[in-house]
Short mmCIF file of C-alpha atoms in Angstrom, two decimals:
data_model
loop_
_atom_site.label_atom_id
_atom_site.label_comp_id
_atom_site.label_asym_id
_atom_site.label_seq_id
_atom_site.Cartn_x
_atom_site.Cartn_y
_atom_site.Cartn_z
CA UNK A 1357 -16.51 -6.66 -26.42
CA UNK A 1358 -14.41 -3.51 -26.29
CA UNK A 1359 -12.41 -3.19 -23.13
CA UNK A 1360 -11.72 0.06 -21.35
CA UNK A 1361 -10.83 2.81 -23.80
CA UNK A 1362 -9.17 6.15 -23.14
CA UNK A 1363 -8.61 9.25 -25.21
CA UNK A 1364 -6.41 10.87 -26.23
CA UNK A 1365 -3.41 8.54 -26.10
CA UNK A 1366 -0.90 11.37 -25.80
CA UNK A 1367 -1.20 15.04 -24.95
CA UNK A 1368 1.20 17.95 -24.61
CA UNK A 1369 0.19 21.03 -22.63
CA UNK A 1370 1.93 24.03 -21.11
CA UNK A 1371 1.95 25.10 -17.48
CA UNK A 1372 -1.24 26.82 -16.37
CA UNK A 1373 -3.42 25.23 -19.03
CA UNK A 1374 -6.35 22.93 -18.40
CA UNK A 1375 -6.78 19.39 -19.73
CA UNK A 1376 -9.65 16.90 -20.05
CA UNK A 1377 -9.07 13.17 -20.35
CA UNK A 1378 -11.80 10.70 -21.27
CA UNK A 1379 -12.59 7.11 -20.37
CA UNK A 1380 -15.20 4.63 -21.59
CA UNK A 1381 -15.63 1.66 -19.24
CA UNK A 1382 -15.92 -1.98 -20.17
CA UNK A 1383 -19.42 -2.93 -21.26
CA UNK A 1384 -21.66 -3.55 -18.25
CA UNK A 1385 -19.38 -1.75 -15.77
CA UNK A 1386 -20.74 1.17 -13.76
CA UNK A 1387 -17.73 2.24 -11.68
CA UNK A 1388 -14.77 4.21 -12.98
CA UNK A 1389 -11.56 4.92 -11.07
CA UNK A 1390 -8.71 7.19 -12.14
CA UNK A 1391 -5.03 6.69 -11.33
CA UNK A 1392 -1.88 8.72 -11.96
CA UNK A 1393 1.39 6.95 -12.62
CA UNK A 1394 4.55 9.02 -12.40
CA UNK A 1395 7.80 7.60 -13.74
CA UNK A 1396 9.24 4.82 -11.57
CA UNK A 1397 6.23 4.62 -9.26
CA UNK A 1398 3.12 2.51 -8.97
CA UNK A 1399 -0.21 4.07 -9.98
CA UNK A 1400 -1.69 6.47 -7.39
CA UNK A 1401 -5.45 6.61 -6.82
CA UNK A 1402 -7.05 9.93 -7.77
CA UNK A 1403 -10.78 9.28 -7.34
CA UNK A 1404 -13.63 6.91 -8.12
CA UNK A 1405 -17.04 7.55 -9.65
CA UNK A 1406 -20.15 5.46 -9.12
CA UNK A 1407 -23.70 6.40 -10.12
CA UNK A 1408 -22.42 9.77 -11.39
CA UNK A 1409 -21.02 10.74 -8.00
CA UNK A 1410 -17.51 10.86 -6.60
CA UNK A 1411 -17.47 7.99 -4.11
CA UNK A 1412 -13.92 8.18 -2.89
CA UNK A 1413 -10.97 10.48 -3.38
CA UNK A 1414 -7.23 10.06 -3.00
CA UNK A 1415 -4.67 12.60 -1.88
CA UNK A 1416 -4.90 14.95 -4.86
CA UNK A 1417 -5.61 18.69 -4.86
CA UNK A 1418 -8.88 20.23 -5.98
CA UNK A 1419 -7.29 21.05 -9.33
CA UNK A 1420 -8.15 17.46 -10.15
CA UNK A 1421 -11.86 17.01 -10.77
CA UNK A 1422 -14.01 14.55 -12.60
CA UNK A 1423 -17.37 13.67 -13.91
CA UNK A 1424 -19.32 10.54 -14.73
CA UNK A 1425 -22.06 10.55 -17.36
CA UNK A 1426 -25.30 8.53 -17.40
CA UNK A 1427 -23.68 6.05 -19.81
CA UNK A 1428 -20.95 5.52 -17.14
CA UNK A 1429 -18.18 7.10 -19.21
CA UNK A 1430 -16.02 9.51 -17.28
CA UNK A 1431 -13.81 12.57 -17.63
CA UNK A 1432 -10.82 13.68 -15.61
CA UNK A 1433 -10.12 17.42 -15.61
CA UNK A 1434 -6.92 19.00 -14.38
CA UNK A 1435 -6.76 22.80 -14.01
CA UNK A 1436 -3.74 25.06 -13.71
CA UNK A 1437 -1.34 22.38 -14.91
CA UNK A 1438 2.03 22.03 -13.19
CA UNK A 1439 5.17 20.37 -14.53
CA UNK A 1440 4.66 17.68 -11.88
CA UNK A 1441 1.34 16.68 -13.45
CA UNK A 1442 3.28 15.04 -16.28
CA UNK A 1443 2.40 11.37 -15.95
CA UNK A 1444 0.45 8.45 -17.37
CA UNK A 1445 -3.22 8.67 -16.40
CA UNK A 1446 -5.01 5.35 -16.16
CA UNK A 1447 -8.70 4.65 -16.00
CA UNK A 1448 -10.10 1.44 -14.50
CA UNK A 1449 -13.64 0.12 -14.61
CA UNK A 1450 -15.48 -2.40 -12.47
CA UNK A 1451 -18.92 -3.36 -11.21
CA UNK A 1452 -20.07 -1.18 -8.33
CA UNK A 1453 -21.42 -3.91 -6.09
CA UNK A 1454 -18.71 -5.51 -3.99
CA UNK A 1455 -16.16 -3.53 -5.91
CA UNK A 1456 -13.27 -4.31 -3.59
CA UNK A 1457 -13.26 -7.96 -4.62
CA UNK A 1458 -14.15 -7.37 -8.24
CA UNK A 1459 -11.46 -7.31 -10.89
CA UNK A 1460 -10.73 -3.79 -12.08
CA UNK A 1461 -10.02 -3.54 -15.80
CA UNK A 1462 -7.60 -0.88 -16.94
CA UNK A 1463 -7.36 1.14 -20.12
CA UNK A 1464 -4.07 1.80 -21.91
CA UNK A 1465 -3.72 5.25 -20.37
CA UNK A 1466 -3.22 8.82 -21.55
CA UNK A 1467 0.35 10.12 -21.48
CA UNK A 1468 0.32 13.79 -20.45
CA UNK A 1469 3.40 15.96 -20.84
CA UNK A 1470 3.36 19.43 -19.30
CA UNK A 1471 6.01 21.85 -20.60
CA UNK B 1016 -0.32 6.35 4.65
CA UNK B 1017 -0.50 2.74 3.48
CA UNK B 1018 2.81 1.16 2.54
CA UNK B 1019 2.82 -1.53 -0.14
CA UNK B 1020 6.30 -2.74 -1.00
CA UNK B 1021 7.43 -5.04 -3.77
CA UNK B 1022 10.76 -6.80 -4.08
CA UNK B 1023 12.93 -7.09 -5.95
CA UNK B 1024 12.58 -3.89 -7.97
CA UNK B 1025 13.83 -5.70 -11.07
CA UNK B 1026 14.81 -9.21 -12.02
CA UNK B 1027 16.65 -10.74 -14.97
CA UNK B 1028 16.27 -14.47 -15.56
CA UNK B 1029 17.01 -16.94 -18.34
CA UNK B 1030 14.28 -18.65 -20.33
CA UNK B 1031 13.16 -21.77 -18.46
CA UNK B 1032 14.06 -20.45 -15.00
CA UNK B 1033 11.41 -20.32 -12.33
CA UNK B 1034 11.15 -17.11 -10.38
CA UNK B 1035 9.19 -15.47 -7.62
CA UNK B 1036 8.69 -12.04 -6.14
CA UNK B 1037 7.13 -10.56 -3.04
CA UNK B 1038 4.46 -8.03 -2.16
CA UNK B 1039 4.30 -6.75 1.43
CA UNK B 1040 1.25 -4.90 2.73
CA UNK B 1041 -0.33 -3.83 6.04
CA UNK B 1042 -1.57 -6.91 7.92
CA UNK B 1043 -4.33 -4.97 9.66
CA UNK B 1044 -7.63 -4.02 7.99
CA UNK B 1045 -6.98 -6.31 5.02
CA UNK B 1046 -9.76 -6.69 2.46
CA UNK B 1047 -8.23 -7.87 -0.83
CA UNK B 1048 -5.00 -8.05 -2.80
CA UNK B 1049 -4.87 -7.72 -6.58
CA UNK B 1050 -2.02 -8.79 -8.87
CA UNK B 1051 -1.53 -7.23 -12.29
CA UNK B 1052 0.82 -7.87 -15.16
CA UNK B 1053 1.74 -4.84 -17.29
CA UNK B 1054 3.53 -5.17 -20.61
CA UNK B 1055 5.03 -2.08 -22.19
CA UNK B 1056 2.54 -0.03 -24.26
CA UNK B 1057 -0.39 -2.18 -23.16
CA UNK B 1058 -3.06 -1.99 -20.45
CA UNK B 1059 -2.37 -3.58 -17.07
CA UNK B 1060 -3.84 -7.08 -17.14
CA UNK B 1061 -5.54 -8.50 -14.05
CA UNK B 1062 -4.00 -11.78 -12.88
CA UNK B 1063 -5.56 -12.54 -9.49
CA UNK B 1064 -7.83 -11.13 -6.81
CA UNK B 1065 -6.97 -12.70 -3.47
CA UNK B 1066 -9.15 -12.31 -0.43
CA UNK B 1067 -8.67 -15.13 2.07
CA UNK B 1068 -5.66 -15.97 4.21
CA UNK B 1069 -3.98 -19.03 2.74
CA UNK B 1070 -5.45 -18.41 -0.72
CA UNK B 1071 -3.53 -19.98 -3.58
CA UNK B 1072 -4.45 -19.06 -7.13
CA UNK B 1073 -3.08 -20.36 -10.42
CA UNK B 1074 -3.28 -19.23 -14.04
CA UNK B 1075 -1.19 -21.34 -16.38
CA UNK B 1076 2.44 -21.11 -15.26
CA UNK B 1077 1.73 -18.25 -12.85
CA UNK B 1078 0.55 -18.79 -9.29
CA UNK B 1079 0.19 -16.68 -6.17
CA UNK B 1080 -0.14 -17.23 -2.44
CA UNK B 1081 -1.47 -14.97 0.29
CA UNK B 1082 -0.63 -14.59 3.98
CA UNK B 1083 -2.81 -11.87 5.50
CA UNK B 1084 -1.64 -12.45 9.08
CA UNK B 1085 1.95 -11.51 8.26
CA UNK B 1086 1.10 -9.21 5.36
CA UNK B 1087 2.70 -10.70 2.28
CA UNK B 1088 1.90 -12.35 -1.04
CA UNK B 1089 4.20 -14.26 -3.37
CA UNK B 1090 3.88 -14.47 -7.13
CA UNK B 1091 5.57 -17.46 -8.80
CA UNK B 1092 6.32 -18.00 -12.48
CA UNK B 1093 7.32 -21.53 -13.45
CA UNK B 1094 9.52 -22.01 -16.51
CA UNK B 1095 9.75 -18.32 -17.49
CA UNK B 1096 9.34 -17.44 -21.14
CA UNK B 1097 10.39 -14.22 -22.93
CA UNK B 1098 6.71 -13.28 -23.25
CA UNK B 1099 6.51 -13.18 -19.43
CA UNK B 1100 8.69 -10.06 -19.52
CA UNK B 1101 6.58 -7.33 -17.95
CA UNK B 1102 6.09 -5.27 -14.81
CA UNK B 1103 4.19 -7.16 -12.12
CA UNK B 1104 2.18 -4.96 -9.78
CA UNK B 1105 0.38 -5.82 -6.58
CA UNK B 1106 -2.36 -3.61 -5.13
CA UNK B 1107 -3.83 -3.66 -1.63
CA UNK B 1108 -7.40 -2.83 -0.68
CA UNK B 1109 -8.17 -1.93 2.94
CA UNK B 1110 -11.44 -2.66 4.67
CA UNK B 1111 -12.81 0.87 4.53
CA UNK B 1112 -12.30 1.57 0.83
CA UNK B 1113 -14.58 0.99 -2.14
CA UNK B 1114 -12.01 -0.63 -4.34
CA UNK B 1115 -9.33 2.02 -3.93
CA UNK B 1116 -6.20 0.18 -5.05
CA UNK B 1117 -2.96 1.08 -3.29
CA UNK B 1118 -0.19 -0.14 -5.57
CA UNK B 1119 3.37 -1.19 -4.91
CA UNK B 1120 6.05 0.19 -7.21
CA UNK B 1121 6.18 -3.03 -9.22
CA UNK B 1122 8.76 -5.70 -10.09
CA UNK B 1123 10.20 -5.46 -13.60
CA UNK B 1124 10.85 -8.95 -14.95
CA UNK B 1125 13.06 -9.51 -18.00
CA UNK B 1126 13.32 -13.05 -19.37
CA UNK B 1127 16.31 -13.57 -21.68
CA UNK B 1128 16.07 -16.18 -24.47
#
Protein backbone atom coordinates (compact mmCIF):
# COMPACT_ATOMS: atom_id res chain seq x y z
CA UNK A 1 0.00 0.00 0.00
CA UNK A 2 1.57 3.26 -1.12
CA UNK A 3 1.53 5.90 1.54
CA UNK A 4 1.03 9.58 0.90
CA UNK A 5 2.99 10.74 -2.14
CA UNK A 6 3.89 14.26 -3.19
CA UNK A 7 5.36 15.76 -6.33
CA UNK A 8 7.69 17.27 -7.17
CA UNK A 9 10.24 16.68 -4.41
CA UNK A 10 12.08 19.94 -5.05
CA UNK A 11 11.22 23.08 -6.97
CA UNK A 12 12.94 26.39 -7.67
CA UNK A 13 10.90 29.41 -8.74
CA UNK A 14 11.43 33.14 -8.99
CA UNK A 15 9.44 35.88 -7.27
CA UNK A 16 6.09 36.59 -8.89
CA UNK A 17 5.76 33.17 -10.48
CA UNK A 18 3.05 30.64 -9.73
CA UNK A 19 3.54 27.07 -8.51
CA UNK A 20 1.39 23.93 -8.24
CA UNK A 21 2.20 21.14 -5.82
CA UNK A 22 0.49 17.75 -5.91
CA UNK A 23 -0.51 15.17 -3.32
CA UNK A 24 -1.95 11.66 -3.55
CA UNK A 25 -3.47 10.46 -0.27
CA UNK A 26 -3.06 7.08 1.33
CA UNK A 27 -5.38 4.47 -0.14
CA UNK A 28 -8.87 4.75 1.36
CA UNK A 29 -8.36 8.27 2.74
CA UNK A 30 -10.70 11.06 1.65
CA UNK A 31 -9.33 14.09 3.51
CA UNK A 32 -6.21 16.02 2.55
CA UNK A 33 -4.58 18.76 4.62
CA UNK A 34 -1.69 21.00 3.57
CA UNK A 35 0.98 22.41 5.87
CA UNK A 36 3.90 24.80 5.38
CA UNK A 37 7.07 24.32 7.37
CA UNK A 38 9.53 27.20 7.42
CA UNK A 39 13.04 26.62 8.73
CA UNK A 40 13.19 26.16 12.50
CA UNK A 41 9.42 26.11 12.98
CA UNK A 42 6.74 23.48 13.30
CA UNK A 43 4.42 22.90 10.33
CA UNK A 44 1.68 25.55 9.91
CA UNK A 45 -1.80 24.56 8.72
CA UNK A 46 -2.76 26.01 5.34
CA UNK A 47 -6.10 24.34 4.57
CA UNK A 48 -7.99 21.06 4.47
CA UNK A 49 -10.06 19.47 1.71
CA UNK A 50 -12.87 16.99 2.18
CA UNK A 51 -15.36 15.87 -0.47
CA UNK A 52 -13.73 18.26 -2.97
CA UNK A 53 -14.42 21.31 -0.81
CA UNK A 54 -12.22 23.43 1.41
CA UNK A 55 -13.43 22.56 4.90
CA UNK A 56 -11.10 24.66 6.99
CA UNK A 57 -8.45 27.27 6.34
CA UNK A 58 -5.49 28.54 8.33
CA UNK A 59 -4.05 32.02 8.44
CA UNK A 60 -2.72 32.18 4.88
CA UNK A 61 -3.46 34.78 2.20
CA UNK A 62 -5.68 34.15 -0.81
CA UNK A 63 -2.56 33.61 -2.92
CA UNK A 64 -2.70 30.11 -1.50
CA UNK A 65 -5.47 28.06 -3.07
CA UNK A 66 -6.19 24.41 -3.53
CA UNK A 67 -8.28 21.80 -5.15
CA UNK A 68 -9.35 18.25 -4.45
CA UNK A 69 -10.24 15.86 -7.26
CA UNK A 70 -12.86 13.08 -7.26
CA UNK A 71 -10.11 10.52 -6.62
CA UNK A 72 -9.22 12.54 -3.45
CA UNK A 73 -5.85 13.69 -4.75
CA UNK A 74 -5.16 17.35 -4.17
CA UNK A 75 -3.23 20.33 -5.50
CA UNK A 76 -1.85 23.36 -3.71
CA UNK A 77 -1.42 26.48 -5.84
CA UNK A 78 0.55 29.53 -4.79
CA UNK A 79 0.34 32.69 -6.92
CA UNK A 80 2.63 35.71 -6.99
CA UNK A 81 5.40 33.92 -5.12
CA UNK A 82 7.32 35.80 -2.44
CA UNK A 83 10.75 35.01 -1.02
CA UNK A 84 9.00 34.14 2.25
CA UNK A 85 7.09 31.32 0.56
CA UNK A 86 10.31 29.30 0.50
CA UNK A 87 9.54 26.34 2.73
CA UNK A 88 8.78 22.63 2.90
CA UNK A 89 5.17 21.94 1.96
CA UNK A 90 3.66 18.85 3.55
CA UNK A 91 0.50 17.03 2.66
CA UNK A 92 -1.36 14.84 5.16
CA UNK A 93 -4.22 12.45 4.54
CA UNK A 94 -6.83 10.95 6.85
CA UNK A 95 -10.36 9.60 6.95
CA UNK A 96 -12.97 12.36 7.00
CA UNK A 97 -15.21 10.93 9.69
CA UNK A 98 -14.00 11.82 13.17
CA UNK A 99 -10.89 13.29 11.64
CA UNK A 100 -9.69 14.98 14.80
CA UNK A 101 -8.98 11.64 16.47
CA UNK A 102 -7.79 9.87 13.35
CA UNK A 103 -4.11 9.52 12.62
CA UNK A 104 -2.99 11.87 9.86
CA UNK A 105 -0.39 10.37 7.54
CA UNK A 106 2.16 12.71 6.02
CA UNK A 107 3.98 12.68 2.73
CA UNK A 108 7.70 13.47 2.41
CA UNK A 109 7.02 17.05 1.35
CA UNK A 110 7.94 19.35 -1.52
CA UNK A 111 10.85 21.71 -0.91
CA UNK A 112 10.13 25.05 -2.60
CA UNK A 113 12.83 27.66 -3.05
CA UNK A 114 11.83 31.11 -4.27
CA UNK A 115 14.67 33.26 -5.64
CA UNK B 1 -3.65 32.29 18.46
CA UNK B 2 -3.04 28.84 19.93
CA UNK B 3 0.32 28.37 21.63
CA UNK B 4 1.88 24.91 21.59
CA UNK B 5 5.32 24.83 23.17
CA UNK B 6 7.85 22.03 23.26
CA UNK B 7 10.89 21.77 25.49
CA UNK B 8 13.73 21.37 25.30
CA UNK B 9 14.41 22.63 21.78
CA UNK B 10 17.20 20.08 21.38
CA UNK B 11 18.68 17.27 23.40
CA UNK B 12 21.88 15.23 23.16
CA UNK B 13 22.03 11.92 25.02
CA UNK B 14 24.24 8.85 25.06
CA UNK B 15 23.09 5.48 23.78
CA UNK B 16 21.26 3.66 26.58
CA UNK B 17 20.10 6.81 28.36
CA UNK B 18 16.42 7.33 29.00
CA UNK B 19 15.02 10.71 28.12
CA UNK B 20 11.82 12.69 28.12
CA UNK B 21 10.47 15.90 26.69
CA UNK B 22 7.43 18.07 27.17
CA UNK B 23 4.61 19.48 25.08
CA UNK B 24 2.49 22.29 26.57
CA UNK B 25 -0.86 23.25 25.03
CA UNK B 26 -4.01 25.22 25.91
CA UNK B 27 -5.95 23.39 28.64
CA UNK B 28 -9.28 24.75 27.46
CA UNK B 29 -11.20 23.37 24.45
CA UNK B 30 -8.96 20.30 24.22
CA UNK B 31 -9.90 17.64 21.69
CA UNK B 32 -6.79 15.57 20.88
CA UNK B 33 -3.00 15.61 20.96
CA UNK B 34 -0.87 13.93 18.31
CA UNK B 35 2.80 12.97 18.60
CA UNK B 36 5.00 12.55 15.54
CA UNK B 37 8.55 11.43 14.99
CA UNK B 38 10.36 12.98 12.00
CA UNK B 39 13.66 11.65 10.72
CA UNK B 40 15.65 13.74 8.29
CA UNK B 41 14.60 13.30 4.63
CA UNK B 42 11.62 11.14 5.59
CA UNK B 43 7.91 11.71 6.20
CA UNK B 44 6.72 12.53 9.72
CA UNK B 45 5.67 9.26 11.34
CA UNK B 46 2.63 9.16 13.63
CA UNK B 47 3.42 7.84 17.11
CA UNK B 48 0.31 8.45 19.22
CA UNK B 49 -3.10 10.09 19.18
CA UNK B 50 -4.12 10.96 22.73
CA UNK B 51 -7.61 12.05 23.63
CA UNK B 52 -8.43 11.38 27.28
CA UNK B 53 -7.03 12.98 30.41
CA UNK B 54 -4.70 10.49 32.06
CA UNK B 55 -4.09 8.60 28.81
CA UNK B 56 -0.87 6.62 28.69
CA UNK B 57 0.23 5.11 25.39
CA UNK B 58 3.21 2.90 24.60
CA UNK B 59 4.95 1.79 21.41
CA UNK B 60 8.05 -0.27 22.04
CA UNK B 61 10.49 1.84 24.06
CA UNK B 62 8.48 5.03 23.53
CA UNK B 63 5.59 6.05 25.76
CA UNK B 64 3.52 9.17 26.32
CA UNK B 65 1.26 10.58 29.00
CA UNK B 66 -1.43 13.25 28.83
CA UNK B 67 -2.73 15.78 31.34
CA UNK B 68 -5.49 17.85 29.74
CA UNK B 69 -6.41 19.73 32.93
CA UNK B 70 -2.99 21.35 33.20
CA UNK B 71 -2.23 21.27 29.48
CA UNK B 72 0.84 19.12 29.03
CA UNK B 73 2.02 15.81 27.59
CA UNK B 74 5.29 13.99 28.18
CA UNK B 75 7.06 11.73 25.71
CA UNK B 76 9.50 9.19 27.19
CA UNK B 77 12.13 7.13 25.42
CA UNK B 78 13.63 4.29 27.43
CA UNK B 79 17.16 3.13 26.59
CA UNK B 80 17.73 5.54 23.66
CA UNK B 81 19.32 4.14 20.53
CA UNK B 82 21.05 6.06 17.69
CA UNK B 83 18.09 5.24 15.44
CA UNK B 84 15.86 7.24 17.82
CA UNK B 85 17.61 10.40 16.61
CA UNK B 86 14.88 12.53 15.06
CA UNK B 87 12.70 15.57 15.61
CA UNK B 88 9.72 14.83 17.85
CA UNK B 89 6.67 16.99 17.20
CA UNK B 90 3.47 17.34 19.15
CA UNK B 91 0.30 18.77 17.61
CA UNK B 92 -2.83 20.02 19.38
CA UNK B 93 -6.37 19.83 18.07
CA UNK B 94 -9.01 22.12 19.58
CA UNK B 95 -12.67 21.25 19.89
CA UNK B 96 -13.88 23.37 17.00
CA UNK B 97 -11.48 22.16 14.31
CA UNK B 98 -11.78 19.31 11.84
CA UNK B 99 -8.37 17.87 12.43
CA UNK B 100 -6.43 21.11 12.05
CA UNK B 101 -3.13 20.28 13.73
CA UNK B 102 -1.39 23.10 15.57
CA UNK B 103 2.22 22.00 15.94
CA UNK B 104 4.90 22.87 18.45
CA UNK B 105 8.34 23.72 17.10
CA UNK B 106 9.66 20.25 17.90
CA UNK B 107 12.41 18.71 20.04
CA UNK B 108 15.50 17.58 18.14
CA UNK B 109 16.92 14.45 19.75
CA UNK B 110 20.44 13.24 18.97
CA UNK B 111 21.55 9.91 20.44
CA UNK B 112 25.32 9.42 20.42
CA UNK B 113 26.73 5.87 20.16
